[in-house]
PDB file of C-alpha atoms in Angstrom:
ATOM      1  CA  MET A   1     -18.777  -4.860 -17.103  1.00 62.00           C
ATOM      2  CA  THR A   2     -15.806  -6.364 -18.126  1.00 77.00           C
ATOM      3  CA  SER A   3     -15.554 -10.169 -17.785  1.00 87.00           C
ATOM      4  CA  LEU A   4     -12.187 -11.895 -16.176  1.00 94.00           C
ATOM      5  CA  PRO A   5     -10.102 -13.536 -19.033  1.00 95.00           C
ATOM      6  CA  ASN A   6     -10.479 -17.302 -18.896  1.00 95.00           C
ATOM      7  CA  LEU A   7      -7.271 -17.987 -16.924  1.00 96.00           C
ATOM      8  CA  LEU A   8      -8.193 -15.575 -14.075  1.00 97.00           C
ATOM      9  CA  ARG A   9     -11.750 -16.944 -14.206  1.00 97.00           C
ATOM     10  CA  ALA A  10     -10.417 -20.450 -13.575  1.00 97.00           C
ATOM     11  CA  ALA A  11      -7.959 -19.579 -11.346  1.00 97.00           C
ATOM     12  CA  SER A  12     -10.853 -17.672  -9.099  1.00 96.00           C
ATOM     13  CA  LYS A  13     -12.266 -20.752  -8.548  1.00 96.00           C
ATOM     14  CA  LEU A  14      -9.560 -22.785  -7.069  1.00 95.00           C
ATOM     15  CA  LYS A  15      -8.292 -22.875  -3.367  1.00 90.00           C
ATOM     16  CA  TYR A  16      -5.629 -21.192  -2.416  1.00 88.00           C
ATOM     17  CA  GLU A  17      -4.546 -23.158   0.612  1.00 80.00           C
ATOM     18  CA  HIS A  18      -1.841 -25.386   0.036  1.00 60.00           C
ATOM     19  CA  ALA A  19      -2.251 -29.280   1.032  1.00 60.00           C
ATOM     20  CA  ASP A  20       0.146 -28.744   4.042  1.00 63.00           C
ATOM     21  CA  GLY A  21      -1.917 -25.571   5.432  1.00 67.00           C
ATOM     22  CA  GLU A  22      -0.174 -22.838   3.851  1.00 73.00           C
ATOM     23  CA  TYR A  23      -1.952 -20.429   1.610  1.00 82.00           C
ATOM     24  CA  ILE A  24      -1.290 -17.642  -0.656  1.00 91.00           C
ATOM     25  CA  ASP A  25      -2.891 -14.393   0.714  1.00 90.00           C
ATOM     26  CA  PHE A  26      -5.248 -14.018  -1.977  1.00 94.00           C
ATOM     27  CA  TYR A  27      -9.024 -13.638  -2.278  1.00 94.00           C
ATOM     28  CA  PRO A  28     -10.078 -13.623  -6.023  1.00 96.00           C
ATOM     29  CA  GLU A  29     -13.297 -12.189  -7.002  1.00 94.00           C
ATOM     30  CA  PRO A  30     -15.425 -13.981  -9.873  1.00 92.00           C
ATOM     31  CA  GLU A  31     -15.576 -10.895 -11.672  1.00 95.00           C
ATOM     32  CA  PHE A  32     -13.834  -7.851 -12.225  1.00 97.00           C
ATOM     33  CA  GLU A  33     -14.916  -5.413  -9.309  1.00 97.00           C
ATOM     34  CA  ALA A  34     -17.462  -2.511 -10.669  1.00 96.00           C
ATOM     35  CA  PRO A  35     -15.664   0.305 -12.158  1.00 96.00           C
ATOM     36  CA  GLU A  36     -17.631   2.839  -9.126  1.00 96.00           C
ATOM     37  CA  GLU A  37     -16.098   0.947  -6.500  1.00 97.00           C
ATOM     38  CA  THR A  38     -12.673   1.014  -8.004  1.00 97.00           C
ATOM     39  CA  ARG A  39     -13.101   4.519  -8.054  1.00 97.00           C
ATOM     40  CA  ARG A  40     -13.761   4.789  -4.812  1.00 97.00           C
ATOM     41  CA  TRP A  41     -10.962   2.673  -3.636  1.00 97.00           C
ATOM     42  CA  PHE A  42      -8.041   4.123  -5.882  1.00 98.00           C
ATOM     43  CA  MET A  43      -9.406   7.808  -4.873  1.00 96.00           C
ATOM     44  CA  ALA A  44      -8.607   6.610  -1.195  1.00 96.00           C
ATOM     45  CA  TRP A  45      -5.377   4.787  -1.854  1.00 97.00           C
ATOM     46  CA  THR A  46      -3.764   7.892  -4.049  1.00 97.00           C
ATOM     47  CA  GLY A  47      -5.720  10.385  -1.671  1.00 96.00           C
ATOM     48  CA  ASN A  48      -6.288  11.912  -4.944  1.00 97.00           C
ATOM     49  CA  PRO A  49      -9.744  12.700  -6.091  1.00 95.00           C
ATOM     50  CA  ILE A  50      -9.078  13.302  -9.870  1.00 95.00           C
ATOM     51  CA  ALA A  51      -6.548  10.550 -10.177  1.00 96.00           C
ATOM     52  CA  ASP A  52      -7.629   8.343 -13.179  1.00 96.00           C
ATOM     53  CA  TYR A  53      -8.682   5.007 -12.055  1.00 97.00           C
ATOM     54  CA  SER A  54     -10.081   3.800 -15.416  1.00 97.00           C
ATOM     55  CA  PRO A  55      -6.505   1.704 -16.422  1.00 97.00           C
ATOM     56  CA  PHE A  56      -7.435  -0.651 -13.401  1.00 98.00           C
ATOM     57  CA  LEU A  57      -9.875  -3.555 -13.292  1.00 98.00           C
ATOM     58  CA  VAL A  58      -9.191  -5.145  -9.653  1.00 98.00           C
ATOM     59  CA  PHE A  59      -9.927  -8.881  -9.230  1.00 98.00           C
ATOM     60  CA  GLY A  60      -9.213  -9.294  -5.871  1.00 97.00           C
ATOM     61  CA  GLY A  61      -7.144  -8.575  -2.819  1.00 95.00           C
ATOM     62  CA  ASP A  62      -5.157  -9.970   0.356  1.00 93.00           C
ATOM     63  CA  GLY A  63      -6.323 -10.232   3.913  1.00 89.00           C
ATOM     64  CA  THR A  64      -5.257  -6.683   4.783  1.00 91.00           C
ATOM     65  CA  GLY A  65      -6.985  -4.945   1.903  1.00 93.00           C
ATOM     66  CA  GLY A  66      -4.270  -5.139  -0.634  1.00 96.00           C
ATOM     67  CA  ARG A  67      -5.818  -5.028  -4.164  1.00 98.00           C
ATOM     68  CA  ALA A  68      -4.881  -6.793  -7.357  1.00 98.00           C
ATOM     69  CA  ALA A  69      -5.622  -5.559 -10.541  1.00 98.00           C
ATOM     70  CA  VAL A  70      -4.934  -5.911 -14.338  1.00 98.00           C
ATOM     71  CA  TRP A  71      -3.509  -2.622 -15.571  1.00 98.00           C
ATOM     72  CA  ARG A  72      -4.556  -1.666 -19.156  1.00 97.00           C
ATOM     73  CA  VAL A  73      -1.592  -0.018 -20.180  1.00 97.00           C
ATOM     74  CA  ASP A  74      -1.751  -0.940 -23.856  1.00 95.00           C
ATOM     75  CA  GLY A  75      -4.986  -0.257 -25.348  1.00 91.00           C
ATOM     76  CA  GLU A  76      -3.724  -2.539 -28.429  1.00 95.00           C
ATOM     77  CA  LYS A  77      -3.482  -5.618 -26.350  1.00 96.00           C
ATOM     78  CA  PRO A  78      -6.157  -8.137 -24.949  1.00 96.00           C
ATOM     79  CA  ILE A  79      -6.897  -7.747 -21.116  1.00 96.00           C
ATOM     80  CA  GLU A  80      -5.114 -11.524 -20.392  1.00 97.00           C
ATOM     81  CA  ASP A  81      -1.895  -9.700 -21.966  1.00 97.00           C
ATOM     82  CA  GLN A  82      -1.722  -6.834 -19.932  1.00 98.00           C
ATOM     83  CA  PRO A  83       0.280  -6.757 -16.431  1.00 98.00           C
ATOM     84  CA  ILE A  84      -0.693  -7.733 -13.040  1.00 98.00           C
ATOM     85  CA  VAL A  85      -0.244  -5.093 -10.505  1.00 98.00           C
ATOM     86  CA  PHE A  86      -0.342  -4.840  -6.797  1.00 98.00           C
ATOM     87  CA  PHE A  87      -1.417  -1.893  -4.501  1.00 98.00           C
ATOM     88  CA  GLY A  88      -0.853  -2.976  -0.610  1.00 97.00           C
ATOM     89  CA  SER A  89      -2.805  -1.869   2.418  1.00 95.00           C
ATOM     90  CA  GLU A  90       0.039   0.086   3.873  1.00 94.00           C
ATOM     91  CA  GLY A  91       1.648   1.237   0.444  1.00 94.00           C
ATOM     92  CA  GLU A  92       3.345  -1.477  -0.845  1.00 96.00           C
ATOM     93  CA  LEU A  93       2.994  -1.529  -4.727  1.00 98.00           C
ATOM     94  CA  GLY A  94       4.556  -2.893  -7.875  1.00 98.00           C
ATOM     95  CA  VAL A  95       4.072  -5.086 -10.840  1.00 98.00           C
ATOM     96  CA  VAL A  96       3.491  -8.771 -10.326  1.00 98.00           C
ATOM     97  CA  ALA A  97       3.814 -10.426 -13.641  1.00 98.00           C
ATOM     98  CA  ALA A  98       3.585  -9.332 -17.303  1.00 98.00           C
ATOM     99  CA  ASN A  99       0.225 -10.899 -17.797  1.00 98.00           C
ATOM    100  CA  SER A 100      -2.075 -13.568 -16.914  1.00 98.00           C
ATOM    101  CA  ARG A 101       0.029 -16.437 -17.979  1.00 98.00           C
ATOM    102  CA  ALA A 102       2.627 -15.425 -15.943  1.00 98.00           C
ATOM    103  CA  TYR A 103       0.390 -14.847 -13.005  1.00 98.00           C
ATOM    104  CA  ILE A 104      -0.409 -18.306 -13.165  1.00 98.00           C
ATOM    105  CA  ARG A 105       2.993 -19.290 -12.918  1.00 97.00           C
ATOM    106  CA  LEU A 106       3.466 -17.472  -9.766  1.00 97.00           C
ATOM    107  CA  LEU A 107       0.357 -19.056  -8.379  1.00 97.00           C
ATOM    108  CA  ALA A 108       1.580 -22.182  -9.382  1.00 96.00           C
ATOM    109  CA  GLY A 109       4.854 -21.819  -7.250  1.00 95.00           C
ATOM    110  CA  GLY A 110       2.517 -20.459  -4.318  1.00 93.00           C
ATOM    111  CA  ILE A 111       3.415 -16.802  -4.498  1.00 95.00           C
ATOM    112  CA  GLY A 112       0.254 -14.430  -4.743  1.00 95.00           C
ATOM    113  CA  PRO A 113       0.336 -10.706  -5.727  1.00 97.00           C
ATOM    114  CA  TYR A 114       1.242  -9.648  -2.110  1.00 95.00           C
ATOM    115  CA  GLU A 115       4.001 -11.905  -1.970  1.00 95.00           C
ATOM    116  CA  ALA A 116       5.466 -11.111  -5.254  1.00 96.00           C
ATOM    117  CA  ILE A 117       5.818  -7.520  -3.971  1.00 96.00           C
ATOM    118  CA  ALA A 118       6.673  -8.089  -0.426  1.00 94.00           C
ATOM    119  CA  TYR A 119       8.759 -11.289  -0.191  1.00 94.00           C
ATOM    120  CA  GLU A 120      11.237 -11.441  -2.945  1.00 92.00           C
ATOM    121  CA  GLY A 121      12.940 -14.907  -2.799  1.00 93.00           C
ATOM    122  CA  LEU A 122      10.249 -16.607  -0.867  1.00 92.00           C
ATOM    123  CA  GLN A 123      10.162 -19.824  -1.793  1.00 91.00           C
ATOM    124  CA  ARG A 124       7.097 -22.605  -1.222  1.00 90.00           C
ATOM    125  CA  PRO A 125       6.283 -25.529  -2.364  1.00 89.00           C
ATOM    126  CA  VAL A 126       4.359 -26.058  -5.865  1.00 91.00           C
ATOM    127  CA  HIS A 127       0.688 -25.470  -5.335  1.00 92.00           C
ATOM    128  CA  GLU A 128      -0.841 -28.384  -7.306  1.00 93.00           C
ATOM    129  CA  SER A 129      -3.987 -27.124  -8.233  1.00 94.00           C
ATOM    130  CA  PHE A 130      -2.651 -24.097 -10.031  1.00 96.00           C
ATOM    131  CA  ALA A 131       0.314 -26.199 -11.471  1.00 96.00           C
ATOM    132  CA  LYS A 132      -2.466 -28.608 -13.072  1.00 97.00           C
ATOM    133  CA  LEU A 133      -4.162 -25.193 -14.355  1.00 98.00           C
ATOM    134  CA  ALA A 134      -0.800 -23.858 -15.713  1.00 97.00           C
ATOM    135  CA  SER A 135       0.018 -27.206 -17.246  1.00 97.00           C
ATOM    136  CA  ASP A 136      -3.518 -27.443 -18.893  1.00 98.00           C
ATOM    137  CA  ASN A 137      -2.916 -24.182 -20.594  1.00 98.00           C
ATOM    138  CA  GLY A 138       0.583 -24.688 -21.793  1.00 97.00           C
ATOM    139  CA  ILE A 139       2.337 -22.668 -19.297  1.00 97.00           C
ATOM    140  CA  ASP A 140       5.977 -23.362 -18.947  1.00 94.00           C
ATOM    141  CA  LEU A 141       6.829 -24.497 -15.002  1.00 95.00           C
ATOM    142  CA  SER A 142      10.498 -24.511 -15.492  1.00 92.00           C
ATOM    143  CA  SER A 143      10.846 -20.806 -15.537  1.00 87.00           C
ATOM    144  CA  ASP A 144      12.404 -19.403 -12.479  1.00 93.00           C
ATOM    145  CA  LEU A 145       9.876 -17.674 -10.619  1.00 93.00           C
ATOM    146  CA  TRP A 146      11.294 -14.796  -9.173  1.00 96.00           C
ATOM    147  CA  GLU A 147      12.502 -14.160 -12.789  1.00 96.00           C
ATOM    148  CA  VAL A 148       8.810 -13.676 -13.917  1.00 96.00           C
ATOM    149  CA  VAL A 149       8.384 -11.007 -11.340  1.00 97.00           C
ATOM    150  CA  ARG A 150      11.714  -9.238 -12.141  1.00 97.00           C
ATOM    151  CA  SER A 151      11.387  -9.410 -15.962  1.00 97.00           C
ATOM    152  CA  ALA A 152       7.713  -7.870 -15.476  1.00 98.00           C
ATOM    153  CA  GLN A 153       9.271  -5.080 -13.275  1.00 97.00           C
ATOM    154  CA  ALA A 154      11.810  -4.474 -15.845  1.00 98.00           C
ATOM    155  CA  ALA A 155       9.089  -4.472 -18.718  1.00 97.00           C
ATOM    156  CA  PHE A 156       7.095  -1.813 -16.868  1.00 97.00           C
ATOM    157  CA  PRO A 157       9.863   0.281 -14.699  1.00 97.00           C
ATOM    158  CA  ASN A 158       7.707   3.502 -14.402  1.00 96.00           C
ATOM    159  CA  PHE A 159       4.783   2.152 -13.046  1.00 98.00           C
ATOM    160  CA  GLU A 160       5.421   2.911  -9.083  1.00 97.00           C
ATOM    161  CA  ALA A 161       7.013   6.389  -9.890  1.00 97.00           C
ATOM    162  CA  HIS A 162       3.902   6.883 -11.902  1.00 96.00           C
ATOM    163  CA  ILE A 163       1.176   5.764  -9.459  1.00 98.00           C
ATOM    164  CA  ARG A 164       3.412   7.580  -6.688  1.00 97.00           C
ATOM    165  CA  ALA A 165       2.997  10.922  -8.677  1.00 97.00           C
ATOM    166  CA  LEU A 166      -0.744  10.358  -8.567  1.00 96.00           C
ATOM    167  CA  CYS A 167      -0.653  10.370  -5.029  1.00 95.00           C
ATOM    168  CA  SER A 168      -1.387  13.578  -3.111  1.00 83.00           C
TER     169      SER A 168
END
């Protein structure tokens, strides 16, 4: 089984609740999901028993059953440099961040995978625990939060169409 990259592992250990009681709707796993479980989930999500699930490494989900995954789209890049994507329980779908560092930037801004896809423009207070993780790892917190999402989606414009084409 493939291990979580260091940043995702560190993020999985933090509390997703803000000091004011707000929370990021995400429940991380300490390791990537087992391939057999990912196969069953992807088959159910797409309705396609032969859809290729292997590019996706699921590392958590939201309260409704949506899942976040690393999408291994470029075999030349390490896992931490691959995009983060989200598959919602009600068909929401999209690229969340271009890589693990950009994903941590979103979490520092109080935005999780579901929020990044479903609530463009949502403004939340800085999440101090993730901001510290970002700062400790040299991640720039001055970048526009929603530009992180838009630039990731622009970098992978065919993701949604590709996945929808797999659905039966």
